[in-house]
């Protein structure tokens, strides 16, 4: 260990901070800026040659991916961790990648922020308990139900979307997550864009209008045993056997939740549009027949990859994993369409990482 690193460890122990943070970087500046978003293999490192690959951890060891979203493709070791814990592992140099649906916490002092790029799309399902009723909703009416503005299942706004259906005279019992979560953030974004919720409600946890505030998915699932209950889940986390509403898609059809992007540029069919900044809110789906309620999965990593005796080849393996994630789909997550990919910079000892293979 170099003298400077030994001194940093002693200093961090004396101040009560984590020693792992003092050892985060071996060399090279941290690059915080991202050129666009997404992932693309770069043309080559600046000034000719990439930095040499120093001895260290072998790339044969599987990449470690942590976070709230499970791996859907690719060869790596996945571990479910809450957002704060996952980023603590990343900033301490013990993880290669964080997969999740929430923004990263503030980086520790002296450490550059993680780079976050979109790699997948997931559908948000609307689960309810109204035996014998196949429910149809649109996004504005769903938002009114979740906020308490519509408080009964037989209200005119719900009946208008379900002609000929006998809706029960039951109160709407909304079960909301009180802990920060990506599903609540995705729903809040859709409701703000629909003009039903104020912009102050654009947050990753909300309980306005909720009959129950729950900290866990398990508690929300239990609430669905109550007649009149309503809750939102990521498609892959939706309990089996529960009733799931159909939402009105652009064009008027009512569709079941599917993990597709469903966003196009006017005048340029098939070209997807994603937010320009990390964890921004997706535009409303505008392709005819697209499921209208979705969120993004983000991959976050350290921009300077030379830390904790990592090798250049390990950084290249991470680059390839990101490409594999956004190209594939599974477990309720769809990869990004090719036309939604964009460039991002990942460096090793200050030189741009490229896929040499």
CSV table of N, CA and C in Angstrom, one decimal, residues 148-278:
chain,number,residue,atom,x,y,z
A,148,UNK,N,-57.2,10.5,-4.0
A,148,UNK,CA,-58.4,10.6,-3.2
A,148,UNK,C,-59.4,11.6,-3.7
A,149,UNK,N,-59.1,12.2,-4.9
A,149,UNK,CA,-60.1,13.0,-5.5
A,149,UNK,C,-61.3,12.2,-6.0
A,150,UNK,N,-61.1,11.0,-6.4
A,150,UNK,CA,-62.2,10.0,-6.6
A,150,UNK,C,-62.1,9.0,-5.5
A,151,UNK,N,-63.1,8.9,-4.7
A,151,UNK,CA,-63.0,8.1,-3.5
A,151,UNK,C,-63.9,6.8,-3.5
A,152,UNK,N,-64.7,6.7,-4.5
A,152,UNK,CA,-65.6,5.5,-4.6
A,152,UNK,C,-65.5,4.8,-5.9
A,153,UNK,N,-65.6,3.5,-5.9
A,153,UNK,CA,-65.4,2.7,-7.1
A,153,UNK,C,-66.6,2.9,-8.1
A,154,UNK,N,-67.8,3.3,-7.6
A,154,UNK,CA,-68.9,3.6,-8.5
A,154,UNK,C,-69.0,5.0,-8.9
A,155,UNK,N,-67.9,5.8,-8.7
A,155,UNK,CA,-68.0,7.2,-9.1
A,155,UNK,C,-68.2,7.3,-10.6
A,156,UNK,N,-68.8,8.4,-11.1
A,156,UNK,CA,-69.0,8.6,-12.5
A,156,UNK,C,-67.8,8.5,-13.4
A,157,UNK,N,-66.6,9.0,-12.9
A,157,UNK,CA,-65.4,9.0,-13.7
A,157,UNK,C,-65.0,7.6,-14.0
A,158,UNK,N,-65.1,6.7,-13.0
A,158,UNK,CA,-64.8,5.3,-13.2
A,158,UNK,C,-65.8,4.6,-14.1
A,159,UNK,N,-67.1,4.8,-13.8
A,159,UNK,CA,-68.2,4.2,-14.5
A,159,UNK,C,-68.1,4.5,-16.0
A,160,UNK,N,-67.7,5.8,-16.4
A,160,UNK,CA,-67.6,6.2,-17.8
A,160,UNK,C,-66.6,5.4,-18.6
A,161,UNK,N,-65.6,4.8,-17.9
A,161,UNK,CA,-64.6,4.0,-18.6
A,161,UNK,C,-65.0,2.5,-18.6
A,162,UNK,N,-66.0,2.2,-17.8
A,162,UNK,CA,-66.5,0.8,-17.7
A,162,UNK,C,-68.0,0.6,-18.0
A,163,UNK,N,-68.4,1.0,-19.2
A,163,UNK,CA,-69.8,0.9,-19.5
A,163,UNK,C,-70.3,-0.5,-19.4
A,164,UNK,N,-71.5,-0.7,-18.8
A,164,UNK,CA,-72.1,-2.0,-18.7
A,164,UNK,C,-71.6,-2.8,-17.5
A,165,UNK,N,-70.6,-2.3,-16.8
A,165,UNK,CA,-70.0,-3.0,-15.7
A,165,UNK,C,-70.7,-2.6,-14.4
A,166,UNK,N,-71.1,-3.5,-13.6
A,166,UNK,CA,-71.6,-3.1,-12.3
A,166,UNK,C,-70.5,-2.9,-11.3
A,167,UNK,N,-70.2,-1.7,-11.0
A,167,UNK,CA,-69.2,-1.3,-10.1
A,167,UNK,C,-69.8,-1.3,-8.6
A,168,UNK,N,-69.1,-1.8,-7.7
A,168,UNK,CA,-69.6,-1.9,-6.3
A,168,UNK,C,-69.5,-0.5,-5.6
A,169,UNK,N,-70.4,-0.3,-4.7
A,169,UNK,CA,-70.4,1.0,-4.0
A,169,UNK,C,-69.5,0.9,-2.8
A,170,UNK,N,-68.2,0.7,-3.1
A,170,UNK,CA,-67.2,0.5,-2.1
A,170,UNK,C,-66.2,1.7,-2.1
A,171,UNK,N,-65.6,2.1,-0.9
A,171,UNK,CA,-64.6,3.1,-0.9
A,171,UNK,C,-63.3,2.6,-1.6
A,172,UNK,N,-62.6,3.5,-2.2
A,172,UNK,CA,-61.3,3.1,-2.8
A,172,UNK,C,-60.2,3.1,-1.7
A,173,UNK,N,-59.7,2.0,-1.4
A,173,UNK,CA,-58.7,1.8,-0.3
A,173,UNK,C,-57.3,1.8,-0.9
A,174,UNK,N,-56.6,2.9,-1.0
A,174,UNK,CA,-55.3,3.0,-1.7
A,174,UNK,C,-54.2,2.6,-0.7
A,175,UNK,N,-53.4,1.6,-1.1
A,175,UNK,CA,-52.2,1.2,-0.4
A,175,UNK,C,-51.0,1.8,-1.0
A,176,UNK,N,-50.3,2.7,-0.3
A,176,UNK,CA,-49.2,3.5,-0.9
A,176,UNK,C,-47.9,3.1,-0.1
A,177,UNK,N,-46.8,3.1,-0.9
A,177,UNK,CA,-45.5,2.9,-0.2
A,177,UNK,C,-45.0,4.2,0.4
A,178,UNK,N,-44.6,4.1,1.7
A,178,UNK,CA,-44.1,5.3,2.3
A,178,UNK,C,-42.6,5.4,2.2
A,179,UNK,N,-41.9,4.3,1.9
A,179,UNK,CA,-40.5,4.3,1.6
A,179,UNK,C,-40.2,4.7,0.2
A,180,UNK,N,-39.1,5.3,-0.1
A,180,UNK,CA,-38.8,5.8,-1.4
A,180,UNK,C,-38.7,4.6,-2.4
A,181,UNK,N,-39.3,4.7,-3.5
A,181,UNK,CA,-39.3,3.6,-4.5
A,181,UNK,C,-39.6,4.1,-5.9
A,182,UNK,N,-39.0,3.4,-6.9
A,182,UNK,CA,-39.1,3.8,-8.3
A,182,UNK,C,-40.5,3.8,-8.8
A,183,UNK,N,-41.3,2.9,-8.4
A,183,UNK,CA,-42.7,2.8,-8.9
A,183,UNK,C,-43.5,4.0,-8.5
A,184,UNK,N,-43.4,4.5,-7.3
A,184,UNK,CA,-44.1,5.7,-6.9
A,184,UNK,C,-43.5,6.9,-7.7
A,185,UNK,N,-42.3,6.9,-8.0
A,185,UNK,CA,-41.7,8.0,-8.8
A,185,UNK,C,-42.2,8.0,-10.2
A,186,UNK,N,-42.3,6.8,-10.8
A,186,UNK,CA,-42.9,6.7,-12.1
A,186,UNK,C,-44.3,7.1,-12.2
A,187,UNK,N,-45.1,6.7,-11.2
A,187,UNK,CA,-46.5,7.0,-11.2
A,187,UNK,C,-46.7,8.5,-11.0
A,188,UNK,N,-45.9,9.1,-10.0
A,188,UNK,CA,-46.0,10.5,-9.8
A,188,UNK,C,-45.7,11.3,-11.1
A,189,UNK,N,-44.7,10.8,-11.8
A,189,UNK,CA,-44.3,11.5,-13.0
A,189,UNK,C,-45.4,11.5,-14.0
A,190,UNK,N,-46.1,10.4,-14.2
A,190,UNK,CA,-47.2,10.3,-15.1
A,190,UNK,C,-48.4,11.2,-14.7
A,191,UNK,N,-48.7,11.2,-13.4
A,191,UNK,CA,-49.8,12.0,-12.9
A,191,UNK,C,-49.5,13.5,-13.0
A,192,UNK,N,-48.2,13.9,-12.8
A,192,UNK,CA,-47.9,15.3,-13.0
A,192,UNK,C,-48.0,15.7,-14.4
A,193,UNK,N,-47.5,14.9,-15.3
A,193,UNK,CA,-47.6,15.1,-16.7
A,193,UNK,C,-49.0,15.2,-17.2
A,194,UNK,N,-49.9,14.4,-16.6
A,194,UNK,CA,-51.3,14.4,-17.0
A,194,UNK,C,-52.1,15.6,-16.4
A,195,UNK,N,-51.4,16.4,-15.6
A,195,UNK,CA,-52.0,17.6,-15.1
A,195,UNK,C,-52.9,17.4,-13.9
A,196,UNK,N,-52.9,16.2,-13.3
A,196,UNK,CA,-53.8,15.8,-12.2
A,196,UNK,C,-53.2,16.1,-10.9
A,197,UNK,N,-51.9,15.9,-10.8
A,197,UNK,CA,-51.1,16.2,-9.6
A,197,UNK,C,-50.3,17.4,-9.7
A,198,UNK,N,-50.1,18.2,-8.7
A,198,UNK,CA,-49.2,19.3,-8.8
A,198,UNK,C,-47.7,18.8,-8.8
A,199,UNK,N,-46.9,19.7,-9.3
A,199,UNK,CA,-45.4,19.3,-9.5
A,199,UNK,C,-44.8,19.0,-8.1
A,200,UNK,N,-45.3,19.6,-7.0
A,200,UNK,CA,-44.8,19.3,-5.7
A,200,UNK,C,-44.9,17.8,-5.4
A,201,UNK,N,-45.8,17.1,-6.1
A,201,UNK,CA,-46.0,15.6,-5.8
A,201,UNK,C,-45.1,14.7,-6.6
A,202,UNK,N,-44.2,15.4,-7.4
A,202,UNK,CA,-43.2,14.6,-8.2
A,202,UNK,C,-42.1,14.1,-7.2
A,203,UNK,N,-42.4,13.0,-6.6
A,203,UNK,CA,-41.5,12.4,-5.6
A,203,UNK,C,-41.6,10.9,-5.6
A,204,UNK,N,-40.6,10.3,-4.9
A,204,UNK,CA,-40.5,8.8,-4.9
A,204,UNK,C,-41.3,8.2,-3.8
A,205,UNK,N,-42.0,8.9,-3.0
A,205,UNK,CA,-42.9,8.4,-2.0
A,205,UNK,C,-44.0,9.4,-1.8
A,206,UNK,N,-45.2,8.9,-1.8
A,206,UNK,CA,-46.4,9.8,-1.5
A,206,UNK,C,-47.5,8.9,-0.9
A,207,UNK,N,-48.3,9.6,-0.1
A,207,UNK,CA,-49.4,8.9,0.6
A,207,UNK,C,-50.7,9.7,0.6
A,208,UNK,N,-50.7,10.8,-0.2
A,208,UNK,CA,-51.9,11.6,-0.3
A,208,UNK,C,-53.1,10.8,-0.8
A,209,UNK,N,-54.2,10.8,0.0
A,209,UNK,CA,-55.4,10.0,-0.4
A,209,UNK,C,-55.3,8.6,-0.1
A,210,UNK,N,-54.2,8.1,0.5
A,210,UNK,CA,-54.1,6.7,0.8
A,210,UNK,C,-54.8,6.3,2.1
A,211,UNK,N,-55.4,5.1,2.0
A,211,UNK,CA,-56.0,4.6,3.3
A,211,UNK,C,-54.9,3.9,4.1
A,212,UNK,N,-53.9,3.4,3.4
A,212,UNK,CA,-52.8,2.7,4.2
A,212,UNK,C,-51.5,3.2,3.6
A,213,UNK,N,-50.6,3.5,4.6
A,213,UNK,CA,-49.2,3.8,4.2
A,213,UNK,C,-48.3,2.6,4.6
A,214,UNK,N,-47.7,2.0,3.6
A,214,UNK,CA,-47.0,0.7,3.9
A,214,UNK,C,-45.5,0.9,3.6
A,215,UNK,N,-44.7,0.3,4.4
A,215,UNK,CA,-43.2,0.4,4.2
A,215,UNK,C,-42.7,-0.6,3.3
A,216,UNK,N,-43.4,-1.7,3.1
A,216,UNK,CA,-42.9,-2.9,2.3
A,216,UNK,C,-43.9,-3.4,1.3
A,217,UNK,N,-43.3,-4.1,0.3
A,217,UNK,CA,-44.2,-4.7,-0.7
A,217,UNK,C,-45.1,-5.7,-0.1
A,218,UNK,N,-44.6,-6.5,0.9
A,218,UNK,CA,-45.4,-7.5,1.5
A,218,UNK,C,-46.6,-7.0,2.1
A,219,UNK,N,-46.5,-5.8,2.8
A,219,UNK,CA,-47.7,-5.3,3.4
A,219,UNK,C,-48.7,-4.8,2.4
A,220,UNK,N,-48.2,-4.3,1.3
A,220,UNK,CA,-49.1,-3.8,0.2
A,220,UNK,C,-49.8,-5.1,-0.4
A,221,UNK,N,-49.1,-6.1,-0.6
A,221,UNK,CA,-49.8,-7.3,-1.1
A,221,UNK,C,-50.9,-7.8,-0.2
A,222,UNK,N,-50.6,-7.8,1.1
A,222,UNK,CA,-51.7,-8.2,2.1
A,222,UNK,C,-52.9,-7.3,2.0
A,223,UNK,N,-52.7,-6.0,1.7
A,223,UNK,CA,-53.9,-5.1,1.6
A,223,UNK,C,-54.8,-5.5,0.5
A,224,UNK,N,-54.3,-6.2,-0.6
A,224,UNK,CA,-55.1,-6.6,-1.7
A,224,UNK,C,-56.1,-7.6,-1.3
A,225,UNK,N,-56.1,-8.2,-0.1
A,225,UNK,CA,-57.1,-9.1,0.4
A,225,UNK,C,-58.4,-8.4,0.7
A,226,UNK,N,-58.3,-7.0,0.9
A,226,UNK,CA,-59.5,-6.2,1.3
A,226,UNK,C,-60.3,-5.8,0.0
A,227,UNK,N,-61.6,-6.0,0.0
A,227,UNK,CA,-62.4,-5.6,-1.1
A,227,UNK,C,-62.3,-4.0,-1.3
A,228,UNK,N,-62.0,-3.6,-2.5
A,228,UNK,CA,-61.9,-2.2,-2.7
A,228,UNK,C,-60.4,-1.7,-2.7
A,229,UNK,N,-59.5,-2.5,-2.5
A,229,UNK,CA,-58.1,-2.1,-2.4
A,229,UNK,C,-57.5,-1.8,-3.7
A,230,UNK,N,-56.5,-0.9,-3.7
A,230,UNK,CA,-55.9,-0.4,-5.0
A,230,UNK,C,-54.4,-0.2,-4.7
A,231,UNK,N,-53.5,-0.7,-5.5
A,231,UNK,CA,-52.1,-0.5,-5.3
A,231,UNK,C,-51.3,-0.5,-6.6
A,232,UNK,N,-50.2,0.0,-6.7
A,232,UNK,CA,-49.3,0.0,-7.9
A,232,UNK,C,-48.1,-0.8,-7.6
A,233,UNK,N,-47.6,-1.6,-8.6
A,233,UNK,CA,-46.4,-2.4,-8.5
A,233,UNK,C,-45.6,-2.4,-9.8
A,234,UNK,N,-44.3,-2.6,-9.7
A,234,UNK,CA,-43.6,-3.0,-10.9
A,234,UNK,C,-44.2,-4.3,-11.4
A,235,UNK,N,-44.2,-4.4,-12.8
A,235,UNK,CA,-44.8,-5.6,-13.3
A,235,UNK,C,-44.2,-6.9,-12.8
A,236,UNK,N,-42.9,-6.9,-12.6
A,236,UNK,CA,-42.2,-8.1,-12.1
A,236,UNK,C,-42.5,-8.4,-10.6
A,237,UNK,N,-43.0,-7.4,-9.9
A,237,UNK,CA,-43.3,-7.5,-8.5
A,237,UNK,C,-44.8,-7.7,-8.2
A,238,UNK,N,-45.6,-7.7,-9.2
A,238,UNK,CA,-47.0,-7.9,-9.0
A,238,UNK,C,-47.4,-9.2,-8.5
A,239,UNK,N,-48.1,-9.3,-7.4
A,239,UNK,CA,-48.5,-10.6,-6.8
A,239,UNK,C,-49.2,-11.5,-7.8
A,240,UNK,N,-48.9,-12.8,-7.8
A,240,UNK,CA,-49.7,-13.7,-8.7
A,240,UNK,C,-51.1,-13.8,-8.3
A,241,UNK,N,-52.0,-13.9,-9.3
A,241,UNK,CA,-53.4,-14.1,-9.0
A,241,UNK,C,-54.2,-12.9,-8.7
A,242,UNK,N,-53.6,-11.7,-8.6
A,242,UNK,CA,-54.4,-10.5,-8.2
A,242,UNK,C,-55.0,-10.0,-9.5
A,243,UNK,N,-56.0,-9.2,-9.4
A,243,UNK,CA,-56.6,-8.5,-10.5
A,243,UNK,C,-55.7,-7.3,-10.9
A,244,UNK,N,-55.6,-7.1,-12.2
A,244,UNK,CA,-54.7,-6.1,-12.8
A,244,UNK,C,-55.6,-5.3,-13.8
A,245,UNK,N,-55.7,-4.0,-13.6
A,245,UNK,CA,-56.5,-3.2,-14.5
A,245,UNK,C,-55.8,-3.0,-15.9
A,246,UNK,N,-56.6,-2.8,-16.9
A,246,UNK,CA,-56.2,-2.4,-18.2
A,246,UNK,C,-56.2,-0.9,-18.3
A,247,UNK,N,-55.2,-0.3,-18.9
A,247,UNK,CA,-55.1,1.2,-19.0
A,247,UNK,C,-55.3,1.6,-20.5
A,248,UNK,N,-56.0,2.7,-20.7
A,248,UNK,CA,-56.2,3.2,-22.0
A,248,UNK,C,-54.9,3.7,-22.7
A,249,UNK,N,-54.6,3.1,-23.8
A,249,UNK,CA,-53.4,3.5,-24.6
A,249,UNK,C,-53.8,4.6,-25.6
A,250,UNK,N,-52.7,5.2,-26.1
A,250,UNK,CA,-53.0,6.2,-27.2
A,250,UNK,C,-53.7,5.5,-28.3
A,251,UNK,N,-54.7,6.1,-28.8
A,251,UNK,CA,-55.6,5.5,-29.9
A,251,UNK,C,-56.9,4.9,-29.3
A,252,UNK,N,-56.9,4.8,-27.9
A,252,UNK,CA,-58.2,4.5,-27.3
A,252,UNK,C,-58.3,3.0,-26.8
A,253,UNK,N,-57.5,2.1,-27.3
A,253,UNK,CA,-57.6,0.7,-26.8
A,253,UNK,C,-57.2,0.6,-25.4
A,254,UNK,N,-57.8,-0.4,-24.7
A,254,UNK,CA,-57.4,-0.7,-23.3
A,254,UNK,C,-56.4,-1.9,-23.3
A,255,UNK,N,-55.3,-1.7,-22.7
A,255,UNK,CA,-54.2,-2.7,-22.8
A,255,UNK,C,-53.7,-3.1,-21.4
A,256,UNK,N,-53.2,-4.3,-21.4
A,256,UNK,CA,-52.6,-4.9,-20.1
A,256,UNK,C,-51.2,-4.4,-20.0
A,257,UNK,N,-50.6,-4.4,-18.9
A,257,UNK,CA,-49.2,-3.9,-18.7
A,257,UNK,C,-48.2,-4.8,-19.5
A,258,UNK,N,-47.4,-4.1,-20.3
A,258,UNK,CA,-46.2,-4.7,-21.0
A,258,UNK,C,-45.0,-3.8,-20.8
A,259,UNK,N,-43.9,-4.4,-20.8
A,259,UNK,CA,-42.6,-3.6,-20.6
A,259,UNK,C,-42.1,-3.2,-22.0
A,260,UNK,N,-42.7,-2.1,-22.5
A,260,UNK,CA,-42.2,-1.5,-23.8
A,260,UNK,C,-42.1,0.0,-23.6
A,261,UNK,N,-41.3,0.6,-24.5
A,261,UNK,CA,-41.0,2.0,-24.3
A,261,UNK,C,-42.2,2.8,-24.7
A,262,UNK,N,-42.7,2.6,-25.9
A,262,UNK,CA,-44.0,3.3,-26.3
A,262,UNK,C,-43.9,4.8,-26.5
A,263,UNK,N,-42.7,5.3,-26.8
A,263,UNK,CA,-42.5,6.7,-27.0
A,263,UNK,C,-41.9,7.0,-28.3
A,264,UNK,N,-42.5,7.9,-29.1
A,264,UNK,CA,-42.0,8.2,-30.4
A,264,UNK,C,-41.8,9.7,-30.5
A,265,UNK,N,-41.0,10.2,-31.5
A,265,UNK,CA,-40.9,11.6,-31.8
A,265,UNK,C,-41.9,11.9,-32.9
A,266,UNK,N,-42.7,13.0,-32.7
A,266,UNK,CA,-43.7,13.4,-33.7
A,266,UNK,C,-43.0,13.6,-35.1
A,267,UNK,N,-43.5,12.9,-36.1
A,267,UNK,CA,-43.0,13.0,-37.4
A,267,UNK,C,-41.8,12.1,-37.7
A,268,UNK,N,-41.4,11.3,-36.7
A,268,UNK,CA,-40.3,10.4,-36.9
A,268,UNK,C,-40.7,9.1,-36.2
A,269,UNK,N,-41.6,8.3,-36.8
A,269,UNK,CA,-42.1,7.1,-36.1
A,269,UNK,C,-41.0,6.1,-35.7
A,270,UNK,N,-41.1,5.6,-34.6
A,270,UNK,CA,-40.1,4.5,-34.1
A,270,UNK,C,-38.9,5.1,-33.5
A,271,UNK,N,-38.7,6.4,-33.4
A,271,UNK,CA,-37.5,6.9,-32.7
A,271,UNK,C,-37.9,7.3,-31.3
A,272,UNK,N,-37.2,6.6,-30.4
A,272,UNK,CA,-37.6,6.8,-28.9
A,272,UNK,C,-36.9,8.0,-28.3
A,273,UNK,N,-37.6,8.6,-27.4
A,273,UNK,CA,-37.1,9.7,-26.7
A,273,UNK,C,-37.0,9.4,-25.2
A,274,UNK,N,-35.8,9.6,-24.6
A,274,UNK,CA,-35.6,9.4,-23.2
A,274,UNK,C,-35.1,10.7,-22.6
A,275,UNK,N,-35.3,10.8,-21.2
A,275,UNK,CA,-34.9,12.0,-20.6
A,275,UNK,C,-33.4,12.3,-20.7
A,276,UNK,N,-33.1,13.6,-20.8
A,276,UNK,CA,-31.8,14.1,-21.0
A,276,UNK,C,-30.9,14.0,-19.7
A,277,UNK,N,-31.5,13.9,-18.5
A,277,UNK,CA,-30.8,13.9,-17.3
A,277,UNK,C,-31.2,12.6,-16.5
A,278,UNK,N,-30.2,12.2,-15.7
A,278,UNK,CA,-30.4,11.0,-15.0
A,278,UNK,C,-31.7,11.0,-14.1
